[in-house]
Each structure stands twice: as C-alpha cells, then as structure tokens.
XYZ file of C-alpha atoms in Angstrom:
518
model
C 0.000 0.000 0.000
C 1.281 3.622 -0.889
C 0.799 5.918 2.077
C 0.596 9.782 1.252
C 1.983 12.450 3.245
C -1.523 12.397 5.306
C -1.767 8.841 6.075
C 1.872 8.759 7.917
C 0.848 12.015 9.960
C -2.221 9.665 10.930
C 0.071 6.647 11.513
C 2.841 8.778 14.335
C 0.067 10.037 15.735
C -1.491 6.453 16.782
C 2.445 5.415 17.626
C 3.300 8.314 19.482
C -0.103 7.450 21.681
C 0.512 3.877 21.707
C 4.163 4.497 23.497
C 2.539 6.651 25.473
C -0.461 4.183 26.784
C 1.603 1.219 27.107
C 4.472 3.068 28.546
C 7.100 0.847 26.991
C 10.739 2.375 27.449
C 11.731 1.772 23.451
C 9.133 1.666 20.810
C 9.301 1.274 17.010
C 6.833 1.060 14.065
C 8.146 0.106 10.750
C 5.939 -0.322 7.402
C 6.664 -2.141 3.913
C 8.382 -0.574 1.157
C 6.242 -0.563 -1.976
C 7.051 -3.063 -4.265
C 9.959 -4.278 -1.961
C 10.607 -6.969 0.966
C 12.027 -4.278 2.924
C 10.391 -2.330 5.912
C 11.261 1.268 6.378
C 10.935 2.933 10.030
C 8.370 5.672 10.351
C 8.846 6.051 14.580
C 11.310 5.537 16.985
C 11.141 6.083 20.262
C 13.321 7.548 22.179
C 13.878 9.681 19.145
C 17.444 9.458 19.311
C 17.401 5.766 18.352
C 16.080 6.964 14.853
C 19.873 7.829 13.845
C 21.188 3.942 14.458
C 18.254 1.838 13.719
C 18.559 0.235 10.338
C 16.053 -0.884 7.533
C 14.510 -4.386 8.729
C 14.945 -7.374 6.318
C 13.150 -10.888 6.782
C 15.353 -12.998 5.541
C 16.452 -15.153 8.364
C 18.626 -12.098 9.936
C 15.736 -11.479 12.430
C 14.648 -14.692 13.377
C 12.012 -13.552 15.990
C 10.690 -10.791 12.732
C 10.904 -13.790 10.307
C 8.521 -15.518 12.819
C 5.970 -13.278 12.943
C 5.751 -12.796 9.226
C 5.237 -16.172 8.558
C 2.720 -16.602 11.203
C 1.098 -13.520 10.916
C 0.680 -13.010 14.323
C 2.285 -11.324 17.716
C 5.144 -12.728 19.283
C 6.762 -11.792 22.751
C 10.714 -13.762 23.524
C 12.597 -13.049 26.304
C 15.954 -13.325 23.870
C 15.913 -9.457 23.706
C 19.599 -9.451 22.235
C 17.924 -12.065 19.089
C 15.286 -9.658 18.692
C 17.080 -6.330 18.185
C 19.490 -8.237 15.973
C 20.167 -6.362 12.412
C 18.568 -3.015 13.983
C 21.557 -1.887 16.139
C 25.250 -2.706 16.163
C 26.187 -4.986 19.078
C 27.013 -2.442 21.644
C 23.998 -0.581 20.559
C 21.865 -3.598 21.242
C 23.874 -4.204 24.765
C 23.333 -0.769 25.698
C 19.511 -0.529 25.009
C 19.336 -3.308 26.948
C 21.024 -2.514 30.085
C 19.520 1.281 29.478
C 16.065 0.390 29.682
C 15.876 -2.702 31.999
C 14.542 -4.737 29.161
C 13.278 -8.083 29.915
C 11.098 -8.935 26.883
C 10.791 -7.967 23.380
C 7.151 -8.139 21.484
C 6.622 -7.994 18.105
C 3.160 -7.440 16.831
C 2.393 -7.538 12.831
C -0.169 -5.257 10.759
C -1.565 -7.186 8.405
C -3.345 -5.457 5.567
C -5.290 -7.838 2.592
C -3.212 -11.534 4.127
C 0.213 -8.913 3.826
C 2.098 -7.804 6.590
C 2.321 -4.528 5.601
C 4.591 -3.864 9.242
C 5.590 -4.012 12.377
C 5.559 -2.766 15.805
C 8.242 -3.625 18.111
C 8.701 -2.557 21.657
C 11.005 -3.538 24.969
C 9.582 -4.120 28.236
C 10.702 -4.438 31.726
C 7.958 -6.663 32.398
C 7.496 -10.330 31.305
C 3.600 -10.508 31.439
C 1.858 -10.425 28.127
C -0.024 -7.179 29.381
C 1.386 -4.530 26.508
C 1.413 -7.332 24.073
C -2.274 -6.465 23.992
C -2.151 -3.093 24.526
C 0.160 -2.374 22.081
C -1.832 -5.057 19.749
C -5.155 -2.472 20.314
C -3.141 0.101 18.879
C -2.259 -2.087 15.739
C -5.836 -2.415 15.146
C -6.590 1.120 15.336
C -3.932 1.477 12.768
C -5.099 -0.944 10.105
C -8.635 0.082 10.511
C -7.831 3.558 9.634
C -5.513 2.363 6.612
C -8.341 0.371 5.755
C -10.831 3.651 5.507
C -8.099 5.359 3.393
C -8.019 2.731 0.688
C -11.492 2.053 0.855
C -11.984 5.962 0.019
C -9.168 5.910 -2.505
C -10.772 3.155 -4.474
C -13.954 5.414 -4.218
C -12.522 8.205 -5.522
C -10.818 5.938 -8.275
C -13.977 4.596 -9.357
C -15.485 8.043 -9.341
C -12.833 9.769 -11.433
C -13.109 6.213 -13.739
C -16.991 6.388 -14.136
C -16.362 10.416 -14.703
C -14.110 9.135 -17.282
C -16.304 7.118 -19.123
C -18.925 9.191 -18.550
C -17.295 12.245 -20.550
C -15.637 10.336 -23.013
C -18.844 8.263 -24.215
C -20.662 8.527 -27.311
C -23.869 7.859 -25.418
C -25.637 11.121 -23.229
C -26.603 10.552 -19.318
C -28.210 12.762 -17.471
C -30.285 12.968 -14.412
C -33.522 14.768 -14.026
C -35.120 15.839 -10.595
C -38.753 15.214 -9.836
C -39.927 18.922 -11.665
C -38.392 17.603 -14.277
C -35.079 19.898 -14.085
C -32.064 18.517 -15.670
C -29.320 18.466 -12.389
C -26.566 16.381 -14.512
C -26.019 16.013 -18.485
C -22.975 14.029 -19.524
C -21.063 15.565 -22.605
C -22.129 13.126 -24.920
C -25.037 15.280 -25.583
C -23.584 17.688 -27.732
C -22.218 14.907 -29.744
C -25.550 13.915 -29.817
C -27.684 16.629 -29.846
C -25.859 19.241 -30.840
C -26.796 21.330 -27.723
C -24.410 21.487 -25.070
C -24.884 20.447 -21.784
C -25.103 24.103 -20.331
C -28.067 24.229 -22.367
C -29.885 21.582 -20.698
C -29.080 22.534 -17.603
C -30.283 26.370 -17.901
C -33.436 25.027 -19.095
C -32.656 26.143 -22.781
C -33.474 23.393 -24.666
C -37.327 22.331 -24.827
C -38.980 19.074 -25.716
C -40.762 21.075 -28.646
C -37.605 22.512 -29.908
C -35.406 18.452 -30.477
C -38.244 16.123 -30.587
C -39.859 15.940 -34.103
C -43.329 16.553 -33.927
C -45.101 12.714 -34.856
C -43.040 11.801 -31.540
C -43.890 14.121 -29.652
C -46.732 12.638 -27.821
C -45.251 9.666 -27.452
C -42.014 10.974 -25.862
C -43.989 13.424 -23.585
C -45.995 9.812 -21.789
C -42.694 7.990 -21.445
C -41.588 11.612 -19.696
C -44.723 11.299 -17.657
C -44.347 7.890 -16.637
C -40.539 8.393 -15.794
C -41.161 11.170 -13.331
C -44.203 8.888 -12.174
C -41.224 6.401 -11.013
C -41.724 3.642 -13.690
C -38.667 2.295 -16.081
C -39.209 1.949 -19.060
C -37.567 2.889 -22.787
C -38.484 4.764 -26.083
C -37.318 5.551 -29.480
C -38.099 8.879 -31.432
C -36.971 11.054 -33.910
C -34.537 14.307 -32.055
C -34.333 16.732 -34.130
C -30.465 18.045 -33.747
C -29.220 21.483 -33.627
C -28.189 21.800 -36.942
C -31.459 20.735 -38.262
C -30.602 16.977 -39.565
C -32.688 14.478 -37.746
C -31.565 11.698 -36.123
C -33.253 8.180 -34.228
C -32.299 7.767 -30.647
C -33.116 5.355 -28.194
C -33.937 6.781 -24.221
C -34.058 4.202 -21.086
C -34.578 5.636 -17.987
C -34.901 4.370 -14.187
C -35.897 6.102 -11.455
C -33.988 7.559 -8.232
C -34.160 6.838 -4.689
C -33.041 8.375 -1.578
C -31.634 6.316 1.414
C -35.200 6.358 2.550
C -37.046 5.287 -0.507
C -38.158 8.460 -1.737
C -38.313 9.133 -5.158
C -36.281 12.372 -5.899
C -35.743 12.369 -10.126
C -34.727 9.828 -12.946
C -31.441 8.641 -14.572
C -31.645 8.019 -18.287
C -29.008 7.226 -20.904
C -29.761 8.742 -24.597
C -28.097 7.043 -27.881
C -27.961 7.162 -31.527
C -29.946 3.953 -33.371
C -30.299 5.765 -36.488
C -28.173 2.825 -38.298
C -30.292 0.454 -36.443
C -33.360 2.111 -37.687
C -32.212 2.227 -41.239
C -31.538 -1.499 -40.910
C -34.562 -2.214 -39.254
C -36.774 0.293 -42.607
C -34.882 -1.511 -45.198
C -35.954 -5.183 -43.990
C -38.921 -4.115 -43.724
C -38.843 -2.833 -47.221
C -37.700 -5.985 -48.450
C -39.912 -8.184 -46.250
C -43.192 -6.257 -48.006
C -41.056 -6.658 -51.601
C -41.152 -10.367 -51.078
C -44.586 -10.507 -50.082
C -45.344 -8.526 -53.675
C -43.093 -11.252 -55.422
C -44.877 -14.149 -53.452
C -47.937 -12.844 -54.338
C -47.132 -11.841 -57.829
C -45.753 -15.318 -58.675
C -48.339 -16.633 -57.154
C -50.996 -15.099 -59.290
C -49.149 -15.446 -62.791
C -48.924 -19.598 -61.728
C -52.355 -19.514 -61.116
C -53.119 -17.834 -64.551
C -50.816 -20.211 -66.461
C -52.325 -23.290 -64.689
C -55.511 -22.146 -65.978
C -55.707 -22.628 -69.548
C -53.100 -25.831 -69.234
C -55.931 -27.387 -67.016
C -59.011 -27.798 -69.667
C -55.988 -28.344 -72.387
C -55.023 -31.559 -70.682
C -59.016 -32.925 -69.786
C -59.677 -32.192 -73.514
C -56.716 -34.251 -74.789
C -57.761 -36.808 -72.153
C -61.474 -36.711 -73.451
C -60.368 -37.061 -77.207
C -57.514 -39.857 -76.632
C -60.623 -42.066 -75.046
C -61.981 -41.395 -78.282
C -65.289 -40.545 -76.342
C -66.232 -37.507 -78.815
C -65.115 -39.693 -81.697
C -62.967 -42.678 -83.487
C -59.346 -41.320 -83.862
C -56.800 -42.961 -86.517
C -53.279 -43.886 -85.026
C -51.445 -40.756 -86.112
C -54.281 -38.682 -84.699
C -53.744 -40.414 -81.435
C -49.921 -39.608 -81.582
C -50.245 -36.247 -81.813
C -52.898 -36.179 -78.996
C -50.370 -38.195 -76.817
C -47.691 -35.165 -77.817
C -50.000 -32.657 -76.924
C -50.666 -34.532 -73.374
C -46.791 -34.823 -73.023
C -46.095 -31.191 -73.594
C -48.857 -30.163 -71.354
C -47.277 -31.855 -68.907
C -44.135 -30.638 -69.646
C -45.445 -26.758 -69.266
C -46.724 -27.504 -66.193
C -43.328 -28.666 -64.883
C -41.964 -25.594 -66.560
C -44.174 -23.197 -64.132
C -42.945 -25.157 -61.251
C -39.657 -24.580 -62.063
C -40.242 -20.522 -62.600
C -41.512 -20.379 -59.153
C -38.783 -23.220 -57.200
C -36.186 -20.581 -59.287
C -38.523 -17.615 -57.517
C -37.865 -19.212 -54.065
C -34.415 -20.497 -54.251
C -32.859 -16.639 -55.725
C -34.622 -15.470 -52.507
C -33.527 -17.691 -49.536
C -36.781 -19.463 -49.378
C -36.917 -23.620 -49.412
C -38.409 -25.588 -51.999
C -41.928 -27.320 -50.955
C -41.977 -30.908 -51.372
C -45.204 -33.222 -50.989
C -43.729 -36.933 -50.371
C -46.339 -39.761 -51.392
C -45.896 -43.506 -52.438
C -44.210 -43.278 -56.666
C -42.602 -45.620 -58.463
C -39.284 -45.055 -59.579
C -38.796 -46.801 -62.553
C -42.439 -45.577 -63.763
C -40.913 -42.094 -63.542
C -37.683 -42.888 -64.958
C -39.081 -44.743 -67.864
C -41.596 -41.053 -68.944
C -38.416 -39.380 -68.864
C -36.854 -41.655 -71.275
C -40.072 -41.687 -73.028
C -39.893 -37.932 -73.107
C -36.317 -37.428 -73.887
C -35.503 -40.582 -76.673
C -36.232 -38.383 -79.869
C -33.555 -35.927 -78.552
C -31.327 -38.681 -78.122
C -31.646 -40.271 -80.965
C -31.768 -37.090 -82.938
C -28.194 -36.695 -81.627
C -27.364 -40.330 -82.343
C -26.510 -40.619 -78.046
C -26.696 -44.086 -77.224
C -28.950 -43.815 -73.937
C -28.570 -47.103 -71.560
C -30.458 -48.643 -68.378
C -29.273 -50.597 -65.383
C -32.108 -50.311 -62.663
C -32.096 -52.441 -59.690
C -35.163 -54.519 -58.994
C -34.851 -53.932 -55.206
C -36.282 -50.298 -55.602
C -39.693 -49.673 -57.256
C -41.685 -47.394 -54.985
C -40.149 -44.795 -52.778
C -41.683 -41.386 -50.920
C -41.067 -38.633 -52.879
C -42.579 -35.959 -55.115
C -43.250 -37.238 -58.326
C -43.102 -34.047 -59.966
C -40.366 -32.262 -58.592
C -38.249 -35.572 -58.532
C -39.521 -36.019 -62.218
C -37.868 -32.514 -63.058
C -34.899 -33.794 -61.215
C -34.141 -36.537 -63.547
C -35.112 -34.794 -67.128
C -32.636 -31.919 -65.761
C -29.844 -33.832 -65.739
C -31.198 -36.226 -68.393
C -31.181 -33.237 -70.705
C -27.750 -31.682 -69.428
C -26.155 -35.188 -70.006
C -27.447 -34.944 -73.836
C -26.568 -31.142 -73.754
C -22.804 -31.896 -73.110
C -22.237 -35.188 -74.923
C -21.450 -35.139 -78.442
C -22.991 -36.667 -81.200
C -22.459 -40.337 -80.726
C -21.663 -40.255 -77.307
C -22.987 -42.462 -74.308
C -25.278 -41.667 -71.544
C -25.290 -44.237 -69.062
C -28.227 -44.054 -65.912
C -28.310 -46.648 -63.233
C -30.040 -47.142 -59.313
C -29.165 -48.645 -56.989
C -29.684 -49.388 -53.207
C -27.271 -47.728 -50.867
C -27.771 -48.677 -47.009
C -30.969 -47.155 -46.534
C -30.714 -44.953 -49.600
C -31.959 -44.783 -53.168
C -28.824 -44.213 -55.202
C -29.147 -42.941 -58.836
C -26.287 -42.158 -61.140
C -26.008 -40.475 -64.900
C -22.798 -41.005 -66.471
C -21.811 -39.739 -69.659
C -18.797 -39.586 -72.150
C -18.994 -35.789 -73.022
C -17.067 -32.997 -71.775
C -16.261 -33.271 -68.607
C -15.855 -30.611 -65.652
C -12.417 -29.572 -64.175
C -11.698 -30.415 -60.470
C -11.426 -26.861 -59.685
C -15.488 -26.505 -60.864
C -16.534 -29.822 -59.554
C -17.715 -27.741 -56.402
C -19.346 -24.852 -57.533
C -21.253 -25.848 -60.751
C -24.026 -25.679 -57.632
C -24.059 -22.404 -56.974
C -26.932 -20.247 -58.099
C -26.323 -18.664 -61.969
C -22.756 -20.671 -61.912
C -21.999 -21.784 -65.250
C -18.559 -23.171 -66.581
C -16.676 -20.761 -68.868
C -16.278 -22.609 -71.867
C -17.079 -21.829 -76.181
C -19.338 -25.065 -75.557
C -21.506 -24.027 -72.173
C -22.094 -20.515 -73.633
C -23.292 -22.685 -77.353
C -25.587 -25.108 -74.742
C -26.893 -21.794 -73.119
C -28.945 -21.833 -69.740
C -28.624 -19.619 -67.450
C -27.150 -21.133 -64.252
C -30.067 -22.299 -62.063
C -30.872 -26.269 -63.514
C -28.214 -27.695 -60.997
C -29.235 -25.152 -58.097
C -32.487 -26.837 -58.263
C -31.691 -29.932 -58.617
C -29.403 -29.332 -55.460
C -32.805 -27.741 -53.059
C -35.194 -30.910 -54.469
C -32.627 -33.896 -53.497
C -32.126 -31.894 -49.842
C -35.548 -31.113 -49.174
C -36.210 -34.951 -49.781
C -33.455 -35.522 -46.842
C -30.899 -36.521 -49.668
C -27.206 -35.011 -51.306
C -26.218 -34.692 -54.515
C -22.490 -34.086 -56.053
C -20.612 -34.888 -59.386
C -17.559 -36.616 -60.414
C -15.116 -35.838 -63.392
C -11.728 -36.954 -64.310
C -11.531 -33.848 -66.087
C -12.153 -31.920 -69.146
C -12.517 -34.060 -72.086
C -12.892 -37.494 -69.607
C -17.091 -37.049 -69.271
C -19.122 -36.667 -65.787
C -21.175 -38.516 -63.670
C -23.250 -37.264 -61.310
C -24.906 -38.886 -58.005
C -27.930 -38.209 -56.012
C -29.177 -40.519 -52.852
C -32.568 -40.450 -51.350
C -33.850 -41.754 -47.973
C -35.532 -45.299 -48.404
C -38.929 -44.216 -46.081
C-alpha cells in the first residue's frame, strides 16, 4: 500500500499514543516498502534511536521478525539481544538493553489484505503479556484507519473512472429531478444533440424545440411515466441542432433516496439511427417479397388455368369418347398430353427458381411413386432428342427399388434436368449411361456420360446459383445457371445429397444423387 503524506501524519500520531499508553521504554513502528521486501521505520522512540536503527529485512537475519511474518501473528521472547538483531550494532543492542531494563521484546504484525504490511516492536521491563495487547489495540486502530483510506481511494478511483467514461462516451446521461429539471447532463449530448450540456441545464433546450413533432406525444408519456417512477424505454426522432434528424433510443430508471423516496430519474440517450435504417430496409424488403410471393403466385395460377381444360380435352379425345381417332391422330394427342405436362413442370420450375434466388426452401409433398415408372416417362420424353443426336442412352435399374416417398413431380424434373444436361454436353455419338441402386438405406441414382467433362477446380461450384462453366461449348448449350441449383434444393428437401464426379475436361461426368428409403 502507498501511504501519502496524510496517512503517515495519521500513523505517528497512533504510535506516538501507543508508546505513550503502554508506557514501553523503546518503541518502534516500521511499514513495507512498496514493491519491496524491505520495511522502512516511520517512529522511533526515544527519538534518538532513529539515527542507528537500520532498515529491517526478513530474511532469516531477524529470526524472531521472520517468525511473525510467517505466522502472521504477535510474538513476545525473552531473547531481547535475538530480537534487536540487524537493527543496532552490538554495543547498541547491549546498551539498550542494560539502558532500559529490558526483559522482553514483542513484536506485533499489521496485516493489511493476508500482507504484513509492518511491524511494531517494543522492549519491556515486564514479562507478562499485558502490553502485548495493549500495544496489539493500537495495531488495530492502525489498520482500521488504513483500511478507511483505501477504501476511500478506491472510491474516488472509481469516481474519477466512471467520470471518465462518462465524458468520453458517445452515449448522453443525465439525471432529471422530480420537476423535471435537468441536475446532470454528460457531454455526450452535444455529440448527440448538438446542444451542449449548459443548455440543458439552464433550461434552454425544450422538448418542442429536439423532438420531431409525430413523436412528440409519445415521448412526452414515457416523460410522464418516468417522473411517475416507472422504467421503461423509447425511441423517437430528435431533431439536432443543426437541423438533420436523427433516431435515438432513451431508457430511464428512477432515483431513490436512502429512505425510498423518489427524488428524479437517470436516463441514458443514444444514436440507433443505423439500427433504424436497418430495421426500414428489412422491412422494405420483407413487403417486396410478399409482392413477389404474391405476384408469382398469381401469374402460376393464370398459367395453370388454360393448361388445365388443355389436358381434360386431350384426355377426353384420346378415349376417343367424342369420336374414333386414326393412329397418327392419337400420336399427336399423346404429344399434346406430353407437352402439357411438360409446361406444367416448366411453371414449377419458374416459381422453385422464384424461391431459391430469394432464400426461401423448396416445398416438397412426399407420397408412395414408383421409380422406374418415372424414370421410364423421362426416357419416353427425352428418346427423340437422343436419338436425334445419335446418343446411345442405356439402363441398369435395380429390382430392389420400385416405390419410394417422394414428389413425383419435382423428382420427375430432377431426372429430365440432368437427363437433358447429359445430352446437352455429350457429343454426337456419345454415351449416356443411368443406373439405381440401393445404398444402405438410400436410393442411389447415377447419370454417367462420355462428353465434356468438368475440371476439379469446378466440380464444387457448378451448384451455386447462376454458376456456369466458362467454356465456347456451355455458352453454345446456353442456360442460365439455375438447372443444378435446383436440382441441389429438391434432393435436400427430400433428406438426400447430390455431387458430381469428373476426371476432367474431355474425360465425361457422372453425377450422383441418394434419397432416404422411407
């Protein structure tokens, strides 16, 4: 502990009266250097011994001081000669002795925090324990008043900290008595505000004149309800001093005397304007999604809608209920139900593009479909392509897996997606290759073809939403970067995964979805 000026005035004042009450013939108090093992002596007594007293030290010189460090506590020995050892020179020590009749030598510790912070050591003609204690009262007296002093020093300290904080912060406190009179305004005010503190204070500055005028009412019934002695918090609009206008946040919480008496309000004031801009725009963008929900919404309903009696018609004529049909009439009624179909998948996959480009998961309705059923309308639907392009299309599905839980549809789209990008990339008289398989407790199915190929580096982002490979022969396929991102939200909101494979450019692909076997 660091004693100033005042505190060793206090501490020779309680010596000098200790020597006095016990009426010991030597007396000595001696406290800790800071940041040392050393003990420096503040009072001797007779004052004469001041001159040839020396600094203490612990270390084993002074075995009877050494003692009562370790333990902490008083000690009284009869080996006066032991205990005055390293504080006088030899004759010094013989002299006191015979001087003052000394029989016993006490030496009492003040211990501040566990730390003996010093000592008080005194001769006595007397080998009773009686100014052991006296002396002992006196140390107590001492450390109580050491501990006041630090206890108001760390006060102060954490005063002239929270001042500190208080003037450097961004944020404005103040405190307001019970009329509603600003007694304290922090400088962060003026940073906020604009008006200085003085202003407050004076009574200057008006809630009419910073709070814009839609707030107004509000502000005034959290002001109300403050002074009424309820917390509480509120966000306006303060209008600054330089006209610009700015959100800020207010909490407040009332103030109590010792007695419980309610005698004003302490409030903090800070800028959210950020926050509030934030808060506008996602709002903004919430209402712009509900207009695209609803928009998409409507313009699948309207396409639905003439698709719908386009379909029962084709239906009506290919059971030849209106009519006999010849065979090639009855082909192009099947193509007709086949693209119908095909338009409708086409509007599913405008709006799972719609949800996927903003954050939102694709809906899936799971029910009992067979597998090879939908695999085998794909092939029905994609053959003339094929063979068009002379691209040898092969099967190997297992017979363990027929019907699975899944959405026919969307899993439907799945499988013409990458039946179609397999054609798209393989040249004319390549190989496309699809098999299943049963993984575990998964549906495997694999597409393998001999075309292009994808290079490692893409193998993990052809993914991505509008990712496309830059390559003369992707920009000739066109598309524009969603087929695979689609493909990717079906498979996972079915419980699945889905990844490709390449050896590289020139070596083909093969890519790999699994499905949960419900």
């Amino acid at each position: 502990m660091k004693l100033e000026a005042k505190d060793l005035e206090k501490i020779k004042e309680i010596a000098v009266e200790c020597q006095a009450a016990a009426e010991v013939p030597f007396f000595l108090f001696a406290f800790k250097k800071e940041d040392t093992p050393q003990f420096e002596i503040k009072f001797v007594h007779p004052a004469h011994y001041d001159k040839i007293c020396k600094d203490l030290f612990l270390f084993s010189v002074n075995p009877l001081m050494e003692k009562v460090y370790q333990t902490q506590k008083p000690e009284q020995s009869t080996n006066v000669l032991q205990g005055l050892k390293n504080l006088m020179d030899r004759m010094d020590i013989e002299g006191a002795v015979k001087e003052f009749a000394a029989k016993t030598i006490g030496v009492i510790p003040l211990v501040l925090e566990q730390d003996v912070a010093g000592f008080a050591l005194f001769l006595s003609a007397q080998t009773s324990d009686r100014h052991l204690r006296l002396v002992n009262a006196f140390i107590a007296q001492m450390k109580f008043y050491l501990m006041s002093r630090a206890g108001q020093r760390q006060a102060r300290d954490a005063n002239s900290r929270a001042r500190m904080f208080l003037e450097a912060s961004p944020f404005a406190f103040f405190t307001i008595d019970t009329q509603g009179n600003h007694v304290y305004v922090s400088p962060g005010i003026e940073q906020l505000s604009g008006y200085s503190a003085d202003e407050f204070l004076r009574g200057l500055v008006k809630p009419e004149k910073y709070i814009h005028e839609e707030d107004l009412q509000k502000f005034m019934k959290f002001y109300s309800e403050a002074l009424s002695g309820q917390k509480g918090e509120v966000d306006f609009r303060l209008i600054r001093k330089d006209g610009n206008i700015i959100w800020v946040a207010l909490y407040s919480k009332p103030l109590y005397d010792v007695e419980g008496k309610l005698v004003g309000v302490q409030a903090i004031e800070r800028d959210i304007t950020e926050r509030k801009k934030a808060e506008m725009e996602l709002e903004t963008n919430i209402e712009k999604d509900q207009l695209r929900t609803e928009f998409m919404s409507l313009i699948s309903h309207e396409l639905r809608t003439p698709v719908t009696p386009i379909q029962g018609y084709t239906d009506m004529l290919v059971s030849e209920k209106v009519g006999p049909l010849n065979a090639q009439q009855k082909d192009c009624l099947h193509v007709i139900k086949s693209n119908s179909k095909r338009l409708l998948d086409l509007i599913d996959s405008v709006l799972d593009i719609s949800r996927v480009e903003y954050g939102k998961p694709i809906e899936v309705k799971k029910e009992p479909v067979s597998l090879n059923g939908i695999i085998s309308e794909v092939i029905d639907s994609v053959k003339f392509m094929y063979d068009q392009k002379q691209v040898k299309l092969e099967l190997d599905l297992s017979p363990e897996i027929e019907t699975i839980m899944a959405d026919e549809a969307k899993l439907s789209r799945v499988i013409v997606n990458l039946a179609g990008n397999a054609l798209k990339f393989t040249p004319k008289k390549g190989k496309v290759f699809i098999r299943t398989s049963k993984i575990g407790d998964d549906l495997q199915f694999e597409i393998e073809d001999s075309g292009i190929g994808i290079d490692k580096e893409n193998l993990s982002k052809i993914f991505e939403k509008f990712y496309q490979v830059d390559s003369s022969y992707t920009r000739e396929a066109g598309g524009i970067g969603m087929g695979l991102t689609i493909i990717k939200e079906i498979i996972e909101a079915h419980g699945g995964k889905v990844w490709a494979e390449s050896e590289g450019l020139g070596k083909g692909s093969r890519f790999i979805f699994t499905i949960p076997l419900e």
